[in-house]
Short mmCIF file of C-alpha atoms in Angstrom, two decimals:
data_model
loop_
_atom_site.label_atom_id
_atom_site.label_comp_id
_atom_site.label_asym_id
_atom_site.label_seq_id
_atom_site.Cartn_x
_atom_site.Cartn_y
_atom_site.Cartn_z
CA MET A 1 203.63 -23.80 -169.21
CA ASP A 2 201.33 -26.52 -170.00
CA LYS A 3 197.70 -24.76 -171.69
CA VAL A 4 194.13 -26.49 -171.39
CA GLN A 5 191.25 -26.40 -173.91
CA LEU A 6 188.25 -24.85 -171.56
CA GLY A 7 184.55 -26.61 -172.01
CA ASN A 8 184.01 -27.03 -175.25
CA SER A 9 185.37 -23.91 -176.29
CA HIS A 10 187.78 -22.91 -179.52
CA LEU A 11 189.99 -21.42 -176.00
CA ASN A 12 193.21 -23.12 -175.45
CA VAL A 13 194.59 -20.55 -172.63
CA SER A 14 196.96 -21.38 -169.86
CA LYS A 15 196.96 -23.18 -166.89
CA ILE A 16 198.24 -20.04 -165.02
CA CYS A 17 195.78 -16.98 -165.83
CA LEU A 18 196.42 -13.35 -164.89
CA GLY A 19 194.11 -11.36 -162.53
CA THR A 20 194.50 -7.10 -163.04
CA MET A 21 191.64 -6.37 -159.90
CA THR A 22 194.47 -4.39 -158.68
CA TRP A 23 195.80 -2.81 -161.59
CA GLY A 24 194.20 1.29 -161.33
CA GLU A 25 194.38 0.78 -157.20
CA GLN A 26 197.22 -0.47 -156.01
CA ASN A 27 199.58 -0.34 -159.60
CA THR A 28 200.24 1.74 -161.87
CA GLU A 29 199.56 1.83 -165.29
CA ALA A 30 203.50 1.62 -166.03
CA GLU A 31 203.58 -1.35 -163.42
CA ALA A 32 199.98 -3.23 -164.82
CA HIS A 33 201.98 -3.50 -168.33
CA SER A 34 205.40 -4.60 -166.69
CA GLN A 35 203.21 -7.55 -165.66
CA LEU A 36 201.84 -8.09 -168.42
CA ASP A 37 205.70 -7.73 -170.58
CA TYR A 38 206.38 -10.78 -167.95
CA ALA A 39 203.53 -12.85 -167.88
CA ILE A 40 203.39 -13.31 -171.66
CA GLU A 41 206.86 -14.23 -170.93
CA ARG A 42 206.21 -16.51 -168.54
CA GLY A 43 204.37 -18.11 -171.16
CA ILE A 44 200.81 -17.03 -169.68
CA ASN A 45 198.20 -16.64 -172.69
CA PHE A 46 195.38 -16.33 -170.53
CA ILE A 47 194.02 -12.21 -169.11
CA ASP A 48 191.65 -11.84 -166.92
CA THR A 49 189.79 -8.96 -165.95
CA ALA A 50 185.98 -7.49 -165.22
CA GLU A 51 184.43 -3.61 -166.11
CA MET A 52 183.68 -2.84 -162.30
CA TYR A 53 187.48 -3.31 -162.01
CA PRO A 54 189.85 -2.87 -159.78
CA VAL A 55 188.63 -3.10 -156.39
CA MET A 56 187.26 -2.25 -153.61
CA THR A 57 185.47 -0.51 -157.04
CA ARG A 58 184.49 2.89 -157.26
CA ALA A 59 183.60 5.65 -159.94
CA GLU A 60 186.98 7.60 -159.27
CA THR A 61 188.41 4.18 -160.79
CA GLN A 62 186.20 1.93 -162.89
CA GLY A 63 187.50 0.87 -165.90
CA ALA A 64 190.48 1.63 -165.02
CA THR A 65 192.39 -1.81 -165.22
CA GLU A 66 190.82 -2.48 -168.80
CA ARG A 67 191.84 0.67 -170.13
CA TYR A 68 195.49 0.20 -169.02
CA ILE A 69 195.20 -3.26 -170.85
CA GLY A 70 193.95 -2.11 -173.43
CA SER A 71 196.49 0.60 -174.25
CA TRP A 72 198.91 -2.03 -173.74
CA LEU A 73 197.70 -4.27 -175.87
CA LYS A 74 197.67 -0.93 -178.76
CA LYS A 75 201.20 -0.49 -177.77
CA SER A 76 202.61 -3.89 -177.81
CA GLY A 77 200.96 -5.67 -181.00
CA ARG A 78 199.84 -8.76 -179.46
CA ARG A 79 196.15 -9.07 -179.19
CA ASP A 80 196.34 -12.48 -181.25
CA GLN A 81 198.46 -14.27 -178.77
CA LEU A 82 196.40 -13.62 -175.69
CA VAL A 83 192.48 -14.73 -174.58
CA ILE A 84 191.08 -12.11 -173.47
CA ALA A 85 188.19 -12.88 -170.80
CA THR A 86 186.67 -9.65 -168.82
CA LYS A 87 182.45 -9.64 -167.04
CA ALA A 88 179.62 -8.15 -166.66
CA ALA A 89 179.05 -7.02 -163.34
CA GLY A 90 175.60 -8.59 -162.21
CA PRO A 91 173.07 -6.38 -159.72
CA ASN A 92 173.95 -4.25 -156.89
CA ALA A 93 173.06 -1.36 -155.15
CA SER A 94 175.88 -0.01 -153.88
CA ILE A 95 177.19 -0.13 -156.78
CA THR A 96 175.11 3.31 -159.09
CA TRP A 97 178.41 4.70 -161.75
CA LEU A 98 178.10 1.69 -164.29
CA ARG A 99 176.92 2.08 -167.38
CA GLY A 100 175.70 5.26 -167.51
CA GLY A 101 173.21 4.96 -164.46
CA ARG A 102 170.63 1.86 -166.02
CA ALA A 103 169.84 -0.22 -164.49
CA ARG A 104 172.69 -2.71 -163.80
CA ASN A 105 170.83 -6.88 -164.61
CA PHE A 106 171.02 -9.28 -167.43
CA ASP A 107 169.55 -8.64 -169.79
CA ALA A 108 169.68 -7.68 -173.17
CA ALA A 109 169.98 -3.83 -173.10
CA ASN A 110 172.72 -4.23 -170.09
CA LEU A 111 174.15 -7.15 -171.65
CA LYS A 112 175.18 -5.05 -174.64
CA ALA A 113 176.06 -1.79 -173.38
CA ALA A 114 178.66 -3.89 -170.53
CA VAL A 115 180.06 -5.45 -173.57
CA GLU A 116 180.42 -2.28 -175.82
CA THR A 117 182.01 -0.34 -173.43
CA SER A 118 184.61 -2.89 -172.20
CA LEU A 119 185.52 -3.07 -175.78
CA LYS A 120 186.66 -0.24 -175.85
CA ARG A 121 188.22 0.16 -173.03
CA LEU A 122 190.39 -2.67 -173.62
CA GLN A 123 190.37 -1.50 -177.10
CA ILE A 124 189.89 -4.99 -179.17
CA GLU A 125 187.15 -5.92 -180.97
CA HIS A 126 186.29 -9.21 -179.86
CA ILE A 127 186.35 -10.72 -176.10
CA ASP A 128 187.78 -14.08 -175.91
CA LEU A 129 185.01 -15.22 -172.87
CA TYR A 130 182.51 -12.85 -171.61
CA GLN A 131 180.90 -14.69 -167.91
CA LEU A 132 178.90 -12.92 -165.64
CA HIS A 133 180.53 -11.57 -162.11
CA TRP A 134 177.51 -13.20 -160.40
CA PRO A 135 173.86 -13.97 -160.65
CA SER A 136 171.24 -12.02 -161.04
CA ARG A 137 169.35 -13.95 -158.74
CA ASN A 138 169.29 -13.99 -154.83
CA VAL A 139 172.11 -16.18 -154.00
CA PRO A 140 174.48 -16.58 -151.22
CA ILE A 141 178.14 -15.21 -152.66
CA PHE A 142 180.48 -12.88 -150.62
CA GLY A 143 181.18 -15.04 -147.84
CA ASN A 144 177.31 -15.42 -147.55
CA ASN A 145 176.92 -19.59 -147.17
CA VAL A 146 173.26 -19.68 -146.32
CA PHE A 147 170.44 -19.46 -149.30
CA ASN A 148 167.72 -17.56 -147.69
CA PRO A 149 164.81 -17.46 -149.80
CA ARG A 150 163.32 -14.51 -148.43
CA GLN A 151 165.96 -12.19 -150.14
CA GLU A 152 164.65 -13.36 -153.44
CA ARG A 153 164.31 -10.04 -155.78
CA ALA A 154 163.16 -10.14 -159.28
CA ALA A 155 165.40 -11.44 -161.89
CA VAL A 156 166.80 -12.03 -165.36
CA ALA A 157 165.61 -15.38 -166.40
CA ILE A 158 168.98 -17.79 -167.59
CA GLU A 159 167.04 -18.54 -170.43
CA GLU A 160 166.77 -14.35 -171.39
CA THR A 161 170.33 -13.86 -170.91
CA LEU A 162 171.23 -16.75 -172.88
CA ALA A 163 169.74 -14.92 -175.25
CA ALA A 164 171.14 -11.65 -175.10
CA LEU A 165 174.41 -12.98 -175.24
CA GLY A 166 174.16 -15.52 -178.18
CA GLU A 167 172.92 -11.57 -180.08
CA LEU A 168 177.13 -10.46 -178.98
CA VAL A 169 178.01 -14.54 -180.08
CA LYS A 170 176.07 -13.91 -183.61
CA GLU A 171 177.29 -10.50 -183.67
CA GLY A 172 181.26 -11.38 -183.44
CA LYS A 173 181.35 -8.97 -179.72
CA ILE A 174 182.06 -11.99 -177.79
CA GLY A 175 183.19 -15.95 -178.32
CA ALA A 176 182.92 -18.63 -175.59
CA ILE A 177 180.67 -17.28 -172.45
CA GLY A 178 180.78 -18.31 -169.11
CA VAL A 179 179.04 -17.35 -164.87
CA SER A 180 181.49 -16.59 -161.51
CA ASN A 181 180.19 -16.76 -158.26
CA GLU A 182 177.66 -20.28 -159.46
CA SER A 183 175.76 -22.97 -157.71
CA CYS A 184 175.40 -26.13 -157.99
CA TRP A 185 171.37 -25.28 -159.29
CA GLY A 186 172.83 -22.33 -161.51
CA VAL A 187 175.29 -23.90 -163.75
CA SER A 188 173.19 -27.23 -164.66
CA GLU A 189 169.88 -24.24 -165.43
CA PHE A 190 172.55 -22.79 -168.13
CA ILE A 191 173.68 -25.71 -169.32
CA LYS A 192 169.46 -27.15 -169.85
CA GLN A 193 168.41 -23.23 -171.09
CA SER A 194 171.18 -23.96 -173.98
CA GLU A 195 170.69 -27.43 -175.00
CA MET A 196 166.80 -26.51 -174.85
CA ASN A 197 166.47 -23.59 -176.74
CA GLY A 198 169.89 -24.22 -179.09
CA LEU A 199 171.41 -21.12 -176.95
CA PRO A 200 175.15 -21.07 -176.71
CA ARG A 201 176.78 -23.09 -174.14
CA ILE A 202 178.67 -21.53 -170.84
CA ALA A 203 182.43 -22.94 -171.32
CA THR A 204 183.63 -22.05 -167.73
CA ILE A 205 182.83 -21.01 -164.47
CA GLN A 206 185.32 -19.00 -162.84
CA ASN A 207 184.85 -19.38 -159.11
CA LEU A 208 186.11 -19.17 -155.35
CA TYR A 209 189.40 -21.97 -154.03
CA ASN A 210 191.67 -21.93 -151.90
CA LEU A 211 192.87 -24.27 -148.61
CA THR A 212 190.15 -22.63 -146.82
CA ALA A 213 187.10 -22.23 -148.93
CA ARG A 214 186.69 -25.51 -150.73
CA HIS A 215 183.24 -25.89 -151.22
CA TYR A 216 183.93 -26.19 -154.54
CA GLU A 217 184.37 -30.08 -154.68
CA THR A 218 181.86 -30.92 -152.11
CA SER A 219 178.77 -28.86 -152.83
CA LEU A 220 177.83 -31.20 -156.32
CA LEU A 221 179.40 -28.05 -158.50
CA ASP A 222 182.93 -30.31 -158.81
CA GLU A 223 180.53 -33.53 -160.04
CA THR A 224 178.53 -30.76 -162.38
CA CYS A 225 181.37 -29.19 -164.27
CA TYR A 226 183.39 -33.12 -164.95
CA ARG A 227 179.96 -33.78 -166.40
CA GLU A 228 179.04 -31.50 -168.30
CA ASN A 229 182.41 -29.82 -169.35
CA VAL A 230 182.54 -26.44 -167.97
CA SER A 231 185.51 -25.32 -166.90
CA LEU A 232 186.78 -23.82 -163.48
CA LEU A 233 189.12 -20.80 -163.22
CA ALA A 234 189.74 -20.80 -159.68
CA TYR A 235 190.04 -17.43 -157.68
CA SER A 236 191.87 -15.87 -155.27
CA PRO A 237 194.30 -18.58 -154.05
CA LEU A 238 196.32 -16.58 -152.03
CA ALA A 239 193.24 -15.88 -149.75
CA PHE A 240 193.57 -12.36 -150.52
CA GLY A 241 197.04 -12.83 -149.06
CA GLN A 242 196.31 -14.70 -145.84
CA LEU A 243 197.64 -17.56 -146.84
CA THR A 244 201.12 -15.59 -147.92
CA GLY A 245 201.74 -15.65 -143.91
CA LYS A 246 202.67 -11.56 -144.46
CA TYR A 247 199.36 -11.11 -141.98
CA LEU A 248 200.60 -13.28 -139.16
CA ASP A 249 204.05 -12.01 -139.20
CA ASP A 250 202.73 -8.40 -139.05
CA PRO A 251 199.23 -7.79 -138.98
CA ALA A 252 199.82 -4.71 -140.33
CA ALA A 253 200.89 -5.61 -143.11
CA HIS A 254 200.28 -3.90 -146.19
CA GLY A 255 197.33 -5.60 -148.73
CA ARG A 256 193.99 -5.59 -149.48
CA LEU A 257 193.20 -6.92 -145.38
CA THR A 258 195.26 -4.22 -144.11
CA ILE A 259 194.78 -1.08 -146.40
CA PHE A 260 190.68 -1.75 -146.61
CA PRO A 261 187.77 -1.38 -144.62
CA ALA A 262 187.39 -4.17 -142.28
CA ASN A 263 183.27 -5.37 -143.83
CA TRP A 264 185.47 -5.14 -147.03
CA SER A 265 185.88 -9.37 -146.97
CA PRO A 266 185.37 -10.63 -143.51
CA ARG A 267 185.67 -14.22 -144.90
CA TYR A 268 188.86 -13.29 -144.72
CA VAL A 269 190.14 -11.95 -141.18
CA ARG A 270 187.43 -14.97 -139.25
CA PRO A 271 189.18 -16.75 -136.72
CA ALA A 272 188.53 -19.43 -137.59
CA THR A 273 190.05 -18.30 -141.40
CA VAL A 274 193.11 -16.84 -139.51
CA GLU A 275 193.74 -20.33 -137.23
CA ALA A 276 193.24 -22.51 -140.72
CA ALA A 277 196.37 -20.15 -142.41
CA ARG A 278 198.20 -20.18 -139.50
CA ARG A 279 198.57 -24.25 -139.66
CA TYR A 280 199.03 -24.59 -143.58
CA VAL A 281 201.96 -21.42 -143.22
CA GLN A 282 203.69 -22.86 -139.61
CA LEU A 283 203.85 -26.85 -142.50
CA ALA A 284 204.95 -25.21 -145.37
CA ARG A 285 207.52 -23.98 -143.55
CA GLU A 286 208.20 -27.08 -142.28
CA HIS A 287 208.88 -28.68 -145.56
CA ASP A 288 210.55 -25.42 -146.38
CA LEU A 289 208.40 -23.70 -148.83
CA THR A 290 207.33 -20.90 -148.44
CA PRO A 291 203.64 -20.78 -147.17
CA ALA A 292 202.57 -19.59 -150.83
CA GLN A 293 204.09 -22.10 -152.48
CA LEU A 294 203.02 -24.58 -150.92
CA ALA A 295 199.16 -22.29 -151.36
CA LEU A 296 199.66 -22.20 -154.81
CA ALA A 297 201.04 -25.67 -155.85
CA TRP A 298 197.66 -27.22 -154.06
CA CYS A 299 195.94 -25.23 -156.02
CA TYR A 300 197.55 -25.62 -159.50
CA SER A 301 197.78 -29.16 -158.82
CA ARG A 302 194.27 -30.23 -158.31
CA TRP A 303 192.99 -32.05 -161.18
CA PHE A 304 189.63 -29.86 -161.74
CA VAL A 305 191.25 -26.48 -162.37
CA ALA A 306 191.36 -25.76 -165.68
CA SER A 307 192.91 -22.43 -164.94
CA THR A 308 194.53 -20.47 -160.79
CA ILE A 309 194.14 -16.76 -161.77
CA ILE A 310 197.03 -15.42 -159.67
CA GLY A 311 197.01 -11.94 -159.18
CA ALA A 312 200.22 -9.32 -157.76
CA THR A 313 201.27 -5.89 -156.82
CA SER A 314 205.17 -6.94 -157.29
CA LEU A 315 206.97 -7.61 -160.08
CA GLU A 316 208.79 -10.32 -157.39
CA GLN A 317 205.11 -12.00 -156.00
CA LEU A 318 204.95 -12.75 -160.33
CA GLN A 319 208.02 -14.05 -160.57
CA ALA A 320 207.85 -15.88 -157.00
CA ASN A 321 203.47 -17.74 -157.24
CA ILE A 322 203.87 -18.32 -161.36
CA ASP A 323 207.29 -20.64 -159.99
CA ALA A 324 204.64 -22.39 -157.66
CA TYR A 325 203.82 -23.71 -160.70
CA SER A 326 206.72 -26.56 -161.36
CA ILE A 327 206.96 -27.56 -157.14
CA VAL A 328 205.15 -31.05 -157.15
CA LEU A 329 203.73 -31.33 -152.56
CA PRO A 330 205.16 -34.76 -151.55
CA LEU A 331 201.49 -37.17 -150.49
CA ASP A 332 202.48 -37.11 -147.00
CA VAL A 333 202.01 -33.03 -147.02
CA ILE A 334 198.62 -33.78 -149.53
CA ARG A 335 197.91 -36.07 -146.58
CA GLN A 336 198.02 -32.98 -143.43
CA ILE A 337 196.45 -30.13 -145.61
CA ASP A 338 193.85 -32.84 -145.98
CA GLN A 339 193.98 -33.29 -142.33
CA ILE A 340 194.00 -29.56 -141.39
CA HIS A 341 190.91 -28.83 -143.81
CA ALA A 342 188.64 -31.93 -141.79
CA GLU A 343 189.98 -29.89 -138.14
CA ILE A 344 188.91 -25.94 -140.09
CA THR A 345 186.34 -26.90 -142.97
CA ASN A 346 185.42 -23.98 -145.43
CA PRO A 347 186.35 -21.11 -142.84
CA GLY A 348 186.81 -19.02 -146.08
CA GLN A 349 184.11 -19.64 -147.99
#
C-alpha cells in the first residue's frame, strides 16, 4: 500500500484510510475488530473516526465507534503502527447530548472536553490527527450548496480555535490538525491566522469527493490546497452506496439510503444523482468492472487526493474496496466519466 505525507505534518499514511462511522450502528464491536485486523493486514495504517459516530448519530450510540477502536487498540497492542484521526463536532442544535450538554463549538473549553473524552474512549494518550468536523460559522454544507448570509450565527473566531488547538498540541494530546467540510475561504483563513499568530497550521481537509460530487476540483479548493500544501482526505467515494448500483438493481437494498430516513441525506436520492449513478454503473459494466471498482479506482487515481476514506459493513465489501486500488482505468473510460460529469454536474454535492 502506497503512503503519502499529510501536508507539512510528520504523518505518513496509507493512500486508503479505513472509515468507521458504521461501527456501533450497522456493525458490531466484533465486526469492527475484524475490519481493523483485515485492513492492517492489507497495509492500511490510517483510521478515521469522530466523537459523534456512529451515524446516524443519537444519544444511545454516540461514542461507540471510538470505544470499539479503543478496545481493539488495547487488545492488539498495535497503537504505534497506526495513525489515528478523530473529529470534534461543530455547532448543531439537534445534537444536544455531546460533552455533557455543553454548547458545542470550537472554543477552548469545548475542544478540551472533546479531546479528553475521545482519548478516554480510544484508550490512547495522543491523537495523531485532530479535525474540526464542520465549521463553527455559517457555511453551506451537507447538501446545502448556496451561501445565505441571512443564516449568519455567532461563531468562534478561527484564531481562537487555533489557539485552543495549539494548547492541546503543547500538552501532547493531539499532533497534526485538520478541517472538514470546509470552503476555500475557510482554508485560506486558517492558513492566514496560523501564519500571522504563530499558531498550528492545518495539514488536511476532509471533504466530500466522488463521481457525483466533484465540487472540490472546481471551487478553487483544489488550487488553494495545492499551493498551501493541505492534503485532501476524500470521503464518501461511493456516495453512500449509490455508486455501487445496488439501489438501482434493488431499490429496497439494505443500506444507509434505505434504513435511515429519506431526509437524512437527500443529495444521494435526488433524481439527477440517481440518473448520474445509472450512467456510471452502465459505463462500469460495459468495461467489465463493478460499479464500485469504477468509482473507487477513479477516486484513488486523482492526483490531489492524498487518502480516500472507505467504509464497509462486511469484510467482503472491505476486501473489494481495497482491491480496487490496483485497477488502472483506461483513458477512454476517464474521458467518458468526464463526459457524464459535463452533462450531469455535481448532482450529489
